[in-house]
PDB file of C-alpha atoms in Angstrom:
ATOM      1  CA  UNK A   1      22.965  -0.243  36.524  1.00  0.00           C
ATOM      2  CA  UNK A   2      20.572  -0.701  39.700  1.00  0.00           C
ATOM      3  CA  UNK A   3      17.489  -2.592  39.059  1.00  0.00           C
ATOM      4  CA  UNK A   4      15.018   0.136  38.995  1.00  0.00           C
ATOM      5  CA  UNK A   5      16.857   1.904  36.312  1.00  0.00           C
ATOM      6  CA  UNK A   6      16.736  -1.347  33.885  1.00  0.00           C
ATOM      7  CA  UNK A   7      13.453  -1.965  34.933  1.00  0.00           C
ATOM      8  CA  UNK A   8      12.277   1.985  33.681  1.00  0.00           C
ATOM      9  CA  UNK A   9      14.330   1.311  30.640  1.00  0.00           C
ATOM     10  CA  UNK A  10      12.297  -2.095  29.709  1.00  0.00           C
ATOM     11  CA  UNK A  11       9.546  -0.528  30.326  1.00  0.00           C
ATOM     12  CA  UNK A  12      10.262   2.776  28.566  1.00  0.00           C
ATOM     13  CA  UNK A  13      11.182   0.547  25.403  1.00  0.00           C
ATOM     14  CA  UNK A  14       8.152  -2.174  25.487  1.00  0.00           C
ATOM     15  CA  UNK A  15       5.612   1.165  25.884  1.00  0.00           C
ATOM     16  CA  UNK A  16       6.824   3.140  22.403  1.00  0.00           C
ATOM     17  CA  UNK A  17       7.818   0.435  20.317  1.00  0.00           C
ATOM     18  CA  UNK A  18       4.721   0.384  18.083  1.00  0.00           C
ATOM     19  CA  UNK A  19       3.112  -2.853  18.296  1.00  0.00           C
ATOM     20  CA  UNK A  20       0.936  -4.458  15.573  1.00  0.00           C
ATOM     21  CA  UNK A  21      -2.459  -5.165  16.318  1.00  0.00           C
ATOM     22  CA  UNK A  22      -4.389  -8.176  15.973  1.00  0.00           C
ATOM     23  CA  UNK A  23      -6.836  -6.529  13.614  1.00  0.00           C
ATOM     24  CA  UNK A  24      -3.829  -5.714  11.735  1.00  0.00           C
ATOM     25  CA  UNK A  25      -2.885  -7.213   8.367  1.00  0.00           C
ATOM     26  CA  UNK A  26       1.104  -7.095   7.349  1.00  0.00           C
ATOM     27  CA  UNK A  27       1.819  -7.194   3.741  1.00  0.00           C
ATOM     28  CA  UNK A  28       4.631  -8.534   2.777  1.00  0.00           C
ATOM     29  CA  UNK A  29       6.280  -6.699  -0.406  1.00  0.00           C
ATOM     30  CA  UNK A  30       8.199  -7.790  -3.268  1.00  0.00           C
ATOM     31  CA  UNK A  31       9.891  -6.044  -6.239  1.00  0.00           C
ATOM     32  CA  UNK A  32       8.307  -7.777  -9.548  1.00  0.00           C
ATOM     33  CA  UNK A  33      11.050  -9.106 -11.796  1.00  0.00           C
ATOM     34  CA  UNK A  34      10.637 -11.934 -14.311  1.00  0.00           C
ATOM     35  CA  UNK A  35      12.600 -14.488 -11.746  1.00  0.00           C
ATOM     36  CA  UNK A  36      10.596 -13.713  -8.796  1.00  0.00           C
ATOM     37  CA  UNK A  37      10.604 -11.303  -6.065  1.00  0.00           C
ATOM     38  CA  UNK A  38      12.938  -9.959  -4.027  1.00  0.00           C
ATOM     39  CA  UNK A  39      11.500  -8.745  -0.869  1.00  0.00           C
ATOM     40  CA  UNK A  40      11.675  -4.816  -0.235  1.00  0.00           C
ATOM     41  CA  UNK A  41      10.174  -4.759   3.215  1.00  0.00           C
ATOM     42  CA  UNK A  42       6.361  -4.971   4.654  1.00  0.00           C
ATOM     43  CA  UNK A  43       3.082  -2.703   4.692  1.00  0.00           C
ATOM     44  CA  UNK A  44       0.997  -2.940   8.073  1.00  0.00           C
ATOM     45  CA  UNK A  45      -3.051  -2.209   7.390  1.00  0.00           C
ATOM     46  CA  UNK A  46      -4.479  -1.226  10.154  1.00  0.00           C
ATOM     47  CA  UNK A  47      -8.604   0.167  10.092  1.00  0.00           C
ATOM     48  CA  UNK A  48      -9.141   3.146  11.891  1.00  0.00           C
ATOM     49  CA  UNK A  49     -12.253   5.624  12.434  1.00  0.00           C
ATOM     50  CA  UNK A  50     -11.284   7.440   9.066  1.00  0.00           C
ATOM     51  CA  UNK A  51     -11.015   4.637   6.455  1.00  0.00           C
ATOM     52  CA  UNK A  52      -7.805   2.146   6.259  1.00  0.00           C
ATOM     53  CA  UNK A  53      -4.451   3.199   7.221  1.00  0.00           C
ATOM     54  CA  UNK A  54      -1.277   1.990   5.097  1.00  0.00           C
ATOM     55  CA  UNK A  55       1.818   1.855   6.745  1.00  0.00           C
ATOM     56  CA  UNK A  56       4.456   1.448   4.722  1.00  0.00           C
ATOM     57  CA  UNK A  57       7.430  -0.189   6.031  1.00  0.00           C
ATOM     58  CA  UNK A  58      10.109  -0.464   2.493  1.00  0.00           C
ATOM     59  CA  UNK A  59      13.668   0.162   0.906  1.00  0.00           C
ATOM     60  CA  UNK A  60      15.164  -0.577  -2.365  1.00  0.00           C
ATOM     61  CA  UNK A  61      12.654   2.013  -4.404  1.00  0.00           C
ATOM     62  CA  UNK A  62      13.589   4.709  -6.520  1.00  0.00           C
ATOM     63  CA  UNK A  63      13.050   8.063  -4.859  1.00  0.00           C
ATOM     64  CA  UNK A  64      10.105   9.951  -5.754  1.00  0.00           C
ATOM     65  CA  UNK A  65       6.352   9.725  -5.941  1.00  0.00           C
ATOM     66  CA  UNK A  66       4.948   6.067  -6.841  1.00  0.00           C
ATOM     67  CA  UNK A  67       1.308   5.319  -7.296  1.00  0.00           C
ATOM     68  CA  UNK A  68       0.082   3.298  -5.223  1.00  0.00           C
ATOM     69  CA  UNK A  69      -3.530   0.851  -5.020  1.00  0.00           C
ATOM     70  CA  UNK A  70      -5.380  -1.804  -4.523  1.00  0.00           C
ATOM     71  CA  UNK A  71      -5.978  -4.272  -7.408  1.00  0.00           C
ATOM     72  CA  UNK A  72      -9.187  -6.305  -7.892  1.00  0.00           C
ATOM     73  CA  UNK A  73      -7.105 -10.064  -7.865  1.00  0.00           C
ATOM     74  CA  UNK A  74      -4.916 -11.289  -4.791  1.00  0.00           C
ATOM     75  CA  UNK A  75      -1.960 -12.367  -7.328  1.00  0.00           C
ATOM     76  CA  UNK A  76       1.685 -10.860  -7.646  1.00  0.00           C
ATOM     77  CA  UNK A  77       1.705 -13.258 -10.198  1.00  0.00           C
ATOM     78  CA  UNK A  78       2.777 -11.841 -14.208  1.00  0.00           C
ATOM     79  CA  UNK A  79       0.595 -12.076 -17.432  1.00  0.00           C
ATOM     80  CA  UNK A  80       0.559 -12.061 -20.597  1.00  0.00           C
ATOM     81  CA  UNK A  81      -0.703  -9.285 -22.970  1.00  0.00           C
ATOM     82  CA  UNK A  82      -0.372  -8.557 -26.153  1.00  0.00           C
ATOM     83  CA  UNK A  83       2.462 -10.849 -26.672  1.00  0.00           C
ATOM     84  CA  UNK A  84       4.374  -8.967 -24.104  1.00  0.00           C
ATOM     85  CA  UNK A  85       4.928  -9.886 -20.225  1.00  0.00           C
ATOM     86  CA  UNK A  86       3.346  -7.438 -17.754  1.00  0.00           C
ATOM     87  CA  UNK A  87       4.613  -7.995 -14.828  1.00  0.00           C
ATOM     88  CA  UNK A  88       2.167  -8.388 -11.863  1.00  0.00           C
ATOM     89  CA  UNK A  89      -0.102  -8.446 -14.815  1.00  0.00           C
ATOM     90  CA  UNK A  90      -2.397 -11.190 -12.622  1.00  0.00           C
ATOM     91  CA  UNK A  91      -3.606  -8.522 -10.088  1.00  0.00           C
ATOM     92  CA  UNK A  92      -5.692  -7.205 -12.634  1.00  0.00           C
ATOM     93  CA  UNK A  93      -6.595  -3.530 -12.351  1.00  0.00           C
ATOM     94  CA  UNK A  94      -7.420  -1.381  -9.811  1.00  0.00           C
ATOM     95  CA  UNK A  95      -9.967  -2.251  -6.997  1.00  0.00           C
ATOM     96  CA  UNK A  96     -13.391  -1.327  -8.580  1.00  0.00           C
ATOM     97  CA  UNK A  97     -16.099  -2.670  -7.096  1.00  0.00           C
ATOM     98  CA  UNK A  98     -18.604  -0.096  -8.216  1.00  0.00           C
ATOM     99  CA  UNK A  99     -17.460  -0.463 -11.924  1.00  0.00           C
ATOM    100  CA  UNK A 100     -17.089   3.465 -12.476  1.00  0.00           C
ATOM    101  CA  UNK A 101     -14.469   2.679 -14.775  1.00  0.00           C
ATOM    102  CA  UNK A 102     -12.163   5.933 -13.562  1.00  0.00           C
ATOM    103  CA  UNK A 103      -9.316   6.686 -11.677  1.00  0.00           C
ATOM    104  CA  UNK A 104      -9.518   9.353  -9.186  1.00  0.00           C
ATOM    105  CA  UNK A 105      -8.673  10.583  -5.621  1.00  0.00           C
ATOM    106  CA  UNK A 106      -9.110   8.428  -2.466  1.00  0.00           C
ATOM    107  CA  UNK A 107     -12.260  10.644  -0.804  1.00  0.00           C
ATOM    108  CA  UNK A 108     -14.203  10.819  -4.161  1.00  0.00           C
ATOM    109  CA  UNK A 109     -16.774   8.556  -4.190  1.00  0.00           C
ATOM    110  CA  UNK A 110     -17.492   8.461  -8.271  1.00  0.00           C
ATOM    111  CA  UNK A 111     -13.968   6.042  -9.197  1.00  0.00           C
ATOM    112  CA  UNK A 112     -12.112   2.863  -8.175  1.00  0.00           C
ATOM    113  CA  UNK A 113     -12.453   2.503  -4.524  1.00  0.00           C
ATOM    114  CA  UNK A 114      -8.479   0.811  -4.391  1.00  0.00           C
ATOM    115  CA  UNK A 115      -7.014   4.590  -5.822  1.00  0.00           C
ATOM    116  CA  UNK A 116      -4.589   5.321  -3.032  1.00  0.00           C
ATOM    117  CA  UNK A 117      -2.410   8.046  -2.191  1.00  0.00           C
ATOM    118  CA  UNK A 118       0.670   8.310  -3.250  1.00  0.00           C
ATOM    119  CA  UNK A 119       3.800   6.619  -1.900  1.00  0.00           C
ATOM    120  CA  UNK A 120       6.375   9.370  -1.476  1.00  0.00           C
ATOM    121  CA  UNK A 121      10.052   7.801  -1.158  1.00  0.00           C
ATOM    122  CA  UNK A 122      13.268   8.827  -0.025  1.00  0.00           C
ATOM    123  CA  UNK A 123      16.750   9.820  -0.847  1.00  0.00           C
ATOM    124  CA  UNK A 124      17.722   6.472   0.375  1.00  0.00           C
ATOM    125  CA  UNK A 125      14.866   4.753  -0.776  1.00  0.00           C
ATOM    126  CA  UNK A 126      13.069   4.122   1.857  1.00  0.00           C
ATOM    127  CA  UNK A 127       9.198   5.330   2.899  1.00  0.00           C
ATOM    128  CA  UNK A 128       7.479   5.031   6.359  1.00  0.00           C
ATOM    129  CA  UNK A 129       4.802   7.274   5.906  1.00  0.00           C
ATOM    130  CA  UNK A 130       1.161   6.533   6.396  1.00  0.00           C
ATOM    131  CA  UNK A 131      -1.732   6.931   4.167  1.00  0.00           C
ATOM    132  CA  UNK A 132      -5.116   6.852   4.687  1.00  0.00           C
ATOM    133  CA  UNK A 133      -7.833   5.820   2.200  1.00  0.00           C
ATOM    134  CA  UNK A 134     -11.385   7.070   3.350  1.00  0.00           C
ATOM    135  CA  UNK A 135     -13.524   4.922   1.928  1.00  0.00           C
ATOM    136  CA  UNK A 136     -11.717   1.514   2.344  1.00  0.00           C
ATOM    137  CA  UNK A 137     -12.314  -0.867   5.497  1.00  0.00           C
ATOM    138  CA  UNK A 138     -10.090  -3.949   6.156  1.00  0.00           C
ATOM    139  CA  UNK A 139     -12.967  -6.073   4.664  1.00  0.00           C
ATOM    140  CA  UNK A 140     -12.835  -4.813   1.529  1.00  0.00           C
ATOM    141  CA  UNK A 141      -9.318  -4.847   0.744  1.00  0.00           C
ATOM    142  CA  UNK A 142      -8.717  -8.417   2.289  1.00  0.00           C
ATOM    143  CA  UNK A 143      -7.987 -10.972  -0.708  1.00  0.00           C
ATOM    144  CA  UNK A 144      -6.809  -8.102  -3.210  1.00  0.00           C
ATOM    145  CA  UNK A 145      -2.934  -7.170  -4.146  1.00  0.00           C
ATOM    146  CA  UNK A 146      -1.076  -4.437  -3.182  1.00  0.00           C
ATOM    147  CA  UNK A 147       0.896  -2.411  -6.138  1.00  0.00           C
ATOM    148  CA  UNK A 148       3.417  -0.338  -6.383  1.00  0.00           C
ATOM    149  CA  UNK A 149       3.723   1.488  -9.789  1.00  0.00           C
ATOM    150  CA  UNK A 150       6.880   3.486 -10.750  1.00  0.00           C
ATOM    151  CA  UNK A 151       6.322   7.474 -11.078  1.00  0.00           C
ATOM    152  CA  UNK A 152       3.399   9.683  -9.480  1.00  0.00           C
ATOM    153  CA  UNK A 153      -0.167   9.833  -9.820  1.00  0.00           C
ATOM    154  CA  UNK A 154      -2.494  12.973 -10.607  1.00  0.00           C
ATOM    155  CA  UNK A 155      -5.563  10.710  -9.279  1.00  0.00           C
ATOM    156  CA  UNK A 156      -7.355  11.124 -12.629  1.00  0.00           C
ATOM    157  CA  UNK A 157      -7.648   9.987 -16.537  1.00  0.00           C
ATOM    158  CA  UNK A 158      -5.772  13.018 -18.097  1.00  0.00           C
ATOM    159  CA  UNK A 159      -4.027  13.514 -19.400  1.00  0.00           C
ATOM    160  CA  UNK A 160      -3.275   9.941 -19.361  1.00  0.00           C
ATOM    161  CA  UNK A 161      -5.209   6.863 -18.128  1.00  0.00           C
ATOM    162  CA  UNK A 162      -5.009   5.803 -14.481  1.00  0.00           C
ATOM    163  CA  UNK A 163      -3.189   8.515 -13.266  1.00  0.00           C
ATOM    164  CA  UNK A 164      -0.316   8.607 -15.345  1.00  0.00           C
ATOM    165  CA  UNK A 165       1.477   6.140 -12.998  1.00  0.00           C
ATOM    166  CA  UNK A 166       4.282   3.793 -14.835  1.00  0.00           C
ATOM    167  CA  UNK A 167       4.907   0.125 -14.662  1.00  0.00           C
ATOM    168  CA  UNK A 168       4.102  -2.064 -11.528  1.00  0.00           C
ATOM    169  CA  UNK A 169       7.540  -2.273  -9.712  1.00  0.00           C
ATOM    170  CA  UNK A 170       6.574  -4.054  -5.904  1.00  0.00           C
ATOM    171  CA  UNK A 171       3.635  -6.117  -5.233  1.00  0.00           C
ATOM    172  CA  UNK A 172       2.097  -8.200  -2.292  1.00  0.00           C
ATOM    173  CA  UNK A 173      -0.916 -10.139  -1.357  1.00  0.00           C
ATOM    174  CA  UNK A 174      -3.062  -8.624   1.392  1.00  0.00           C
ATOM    175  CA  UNK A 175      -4.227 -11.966   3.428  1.00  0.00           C
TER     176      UNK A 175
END
């Protein structure tokens, strides 16, 4: 190869290799299980004009739809309730700063304000896609954890409480 050519390729590579930002905040993500964590991968939160921007960046899920949001404590940590662990029990419940007290959709502006879109996963058990949550900045969300809950979410209280979403499965502190 001449020098011109490696040179084009170096620079091809260092111009579309998506760089994180300063501003950015990487989450790193863990699969709750009662010895620990084992990590799954990282989500990069990035502000934009249009609310916060999740990028998810994880394997080792089930394929599917998983709920996804922002709890009100910055613990992974589990708890104790009703006699029973609950694993990542110490984040507390979903990001509510308004204390509406209901679960809804991401843009609404009458429910928790850490109600995120869904995570949808892969074959192979992977996701990469973004999400975007309106009415979140960087600020708010800095200090809270990160959950992943096992099965979909219908964004509302009906038919069953906070969007019908199963257990907590992955977890991570947003710094």
């Amino acid at each position: 190869m001449n020098k011109r050519l490696i040179a084009s390729t170096f620079l091809t590579s260092v111009i579309f290799i998506a760089p994180v930002c300063a501003e950015d905040v990487v989450v790193d993500m863990a699969l709750l299980t009662t010895n620990g964590g084992q990590p799954i991968g990282e989500i990069i939160i990035s502000d934009s004009d249009y609310g916060v921007v999740f990028t998810p960046k994880l394997s080792g899920l089930t394929a599917g739809q998983h709920g996804f949001h922002v709890h009100a404590n910055g613990s992974c940590e589990s708890s104790s309730k009703d006699g029973k662990t609950v694993l990542g029990g110490a984040a507390g419940g979903h990001y509510d700063p308004d204390n509406t007290a209901k679960h809804g959709y991401p843009w609404t502006k009458d429910n928790h304000k850490g109600d995120l879109p869904s995570l949808s996963v892969n074959a192979d058990g992977t996701t990469n896609t973004p999400v975007l949550a309106p009415r979140l900045t960087l600020k708010d969300v800095q200090g809270k954890a990160l959950m992943v809950h096992m099965g979909g979410d219908n964004h509302s209280d009906h038919p069953a409480p906070l969007g019908g979403g199963g257990a907590r499965v992955a977890c991570g502190v947003i710094q």
